[in-house]
Short mmCIF file of C-alpha atoms in Angstrom, two decimals:
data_model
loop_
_atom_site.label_atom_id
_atom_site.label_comp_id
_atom_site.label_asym_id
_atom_site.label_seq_id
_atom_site.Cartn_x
_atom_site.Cartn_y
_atom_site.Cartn_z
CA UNK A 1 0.00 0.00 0.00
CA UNK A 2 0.94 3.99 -0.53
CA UNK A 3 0.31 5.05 2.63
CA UNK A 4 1.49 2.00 4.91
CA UNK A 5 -0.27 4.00 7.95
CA UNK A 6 -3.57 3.91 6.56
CA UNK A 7 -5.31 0.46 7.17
CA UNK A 8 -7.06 -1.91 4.25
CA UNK A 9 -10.85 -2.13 4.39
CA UNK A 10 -12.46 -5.69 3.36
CA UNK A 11 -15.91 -5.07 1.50
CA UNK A 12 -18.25 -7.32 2.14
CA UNK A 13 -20.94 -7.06 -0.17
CA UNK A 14 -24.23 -9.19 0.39
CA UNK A 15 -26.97 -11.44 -1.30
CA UNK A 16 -30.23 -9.66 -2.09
CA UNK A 17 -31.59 -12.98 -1.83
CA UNK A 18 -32.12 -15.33 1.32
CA UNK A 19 -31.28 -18.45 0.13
CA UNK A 20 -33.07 -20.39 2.78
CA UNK A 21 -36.68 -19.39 1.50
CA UNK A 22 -35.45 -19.95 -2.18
CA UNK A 23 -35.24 -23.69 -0.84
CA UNK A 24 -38.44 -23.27 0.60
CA UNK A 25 -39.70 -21.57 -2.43
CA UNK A 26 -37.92 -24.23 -4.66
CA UNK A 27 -39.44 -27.46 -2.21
CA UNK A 28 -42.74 -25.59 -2.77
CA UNK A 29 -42.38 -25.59 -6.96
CA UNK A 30 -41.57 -29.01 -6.85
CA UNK A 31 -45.09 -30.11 -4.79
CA UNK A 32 -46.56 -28.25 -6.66
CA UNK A 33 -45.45 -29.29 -9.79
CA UNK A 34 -46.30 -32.68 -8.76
CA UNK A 35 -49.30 -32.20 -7.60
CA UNK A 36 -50.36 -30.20 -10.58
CA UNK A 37 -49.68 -33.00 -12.74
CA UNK A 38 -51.73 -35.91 -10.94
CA UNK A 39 -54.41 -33.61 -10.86
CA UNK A 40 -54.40 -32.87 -14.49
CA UNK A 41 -53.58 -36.38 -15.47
CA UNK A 42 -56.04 -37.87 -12.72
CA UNK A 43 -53.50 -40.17 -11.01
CA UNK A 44 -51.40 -40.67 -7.97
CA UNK A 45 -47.54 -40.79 -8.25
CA UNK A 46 -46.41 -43.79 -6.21
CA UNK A 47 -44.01 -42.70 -3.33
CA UNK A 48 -41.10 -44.06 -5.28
CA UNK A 49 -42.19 -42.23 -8.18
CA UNK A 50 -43.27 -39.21 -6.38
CA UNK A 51 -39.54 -38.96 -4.71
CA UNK A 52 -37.82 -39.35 -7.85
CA UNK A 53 -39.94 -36.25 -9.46
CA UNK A 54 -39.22 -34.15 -6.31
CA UNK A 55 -35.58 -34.78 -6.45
CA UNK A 56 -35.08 -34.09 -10.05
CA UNK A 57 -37.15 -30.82 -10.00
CA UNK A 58 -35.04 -29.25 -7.05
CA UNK A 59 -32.08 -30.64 -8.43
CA UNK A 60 -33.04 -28.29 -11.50
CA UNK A 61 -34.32 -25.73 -9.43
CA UNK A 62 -30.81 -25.25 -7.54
CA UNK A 63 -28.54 -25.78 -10.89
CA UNK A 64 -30.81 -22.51 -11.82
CA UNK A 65 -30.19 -20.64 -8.46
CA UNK A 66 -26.48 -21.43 -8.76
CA UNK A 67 -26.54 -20.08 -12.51
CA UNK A 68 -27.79 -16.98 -10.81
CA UNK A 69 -25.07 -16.79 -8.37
CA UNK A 70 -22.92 -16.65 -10.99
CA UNK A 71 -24.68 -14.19 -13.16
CA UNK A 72 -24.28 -12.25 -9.36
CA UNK A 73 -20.85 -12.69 -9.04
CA UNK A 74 -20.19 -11.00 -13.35
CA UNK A 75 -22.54 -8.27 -12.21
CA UNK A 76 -21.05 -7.41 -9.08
CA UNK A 77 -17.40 -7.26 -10.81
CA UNK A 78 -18.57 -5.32 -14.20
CA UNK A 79 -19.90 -2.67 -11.36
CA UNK A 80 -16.20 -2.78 -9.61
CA UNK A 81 -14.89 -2.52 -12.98
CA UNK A 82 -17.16 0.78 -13.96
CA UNK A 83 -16.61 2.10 -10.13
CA UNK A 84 -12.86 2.00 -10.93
CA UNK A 85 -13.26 3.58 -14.50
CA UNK A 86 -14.97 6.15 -13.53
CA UNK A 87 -12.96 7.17 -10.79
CA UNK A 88 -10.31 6.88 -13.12
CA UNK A 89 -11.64 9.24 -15.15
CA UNK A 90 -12.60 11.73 -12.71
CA UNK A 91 -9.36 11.86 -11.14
CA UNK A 92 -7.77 12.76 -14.41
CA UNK A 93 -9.86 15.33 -15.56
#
């Protein structure tokens, strides 16, 4: 650092989302979902059946949520990147 008397900050910067009621949102799809289709299709998924469905929806669900994430994480940077820029550019006018 420049001035070795001056101390680093660490930014945190936070979600916007509460992951814990996106799995609750994401267990609530899947029922859903589910039931949805037995309704439409006037049948009863057996248990085994039923589990399988459940697990491959939220399995879906989440590869979505982490796609976000990521999407989160390029956002986050492209603002550092136009923070810096633009102080950049201010400080040399």
């Amino acid at each position: 650092m420049a001035n070795s008397g001056v101390e680093e900050k660490i930014l945190t910067v936070r979600y916007a989302v509460d992951f814990n009621i996106v799995g609750d949102n994401i267990s609530d799809i899947a029922e859903f979902t589910v039931e949805k289709y037995e309704f439409k299709n006037d049948t009863a998924l057996s248990p085994e059946q039923r589990e399988k469905a459940m697990k491959a929806i939220t399995d879906v669900l989440w590869q979505q949520v982490e796609q976000l994430k990521q999407q989160h994480r390029r956002v986050l940077a492209r603002m550092f990147d136009a923070a810096e820029t633009t102080l950049e550019e201010v400080v040399g006018e």
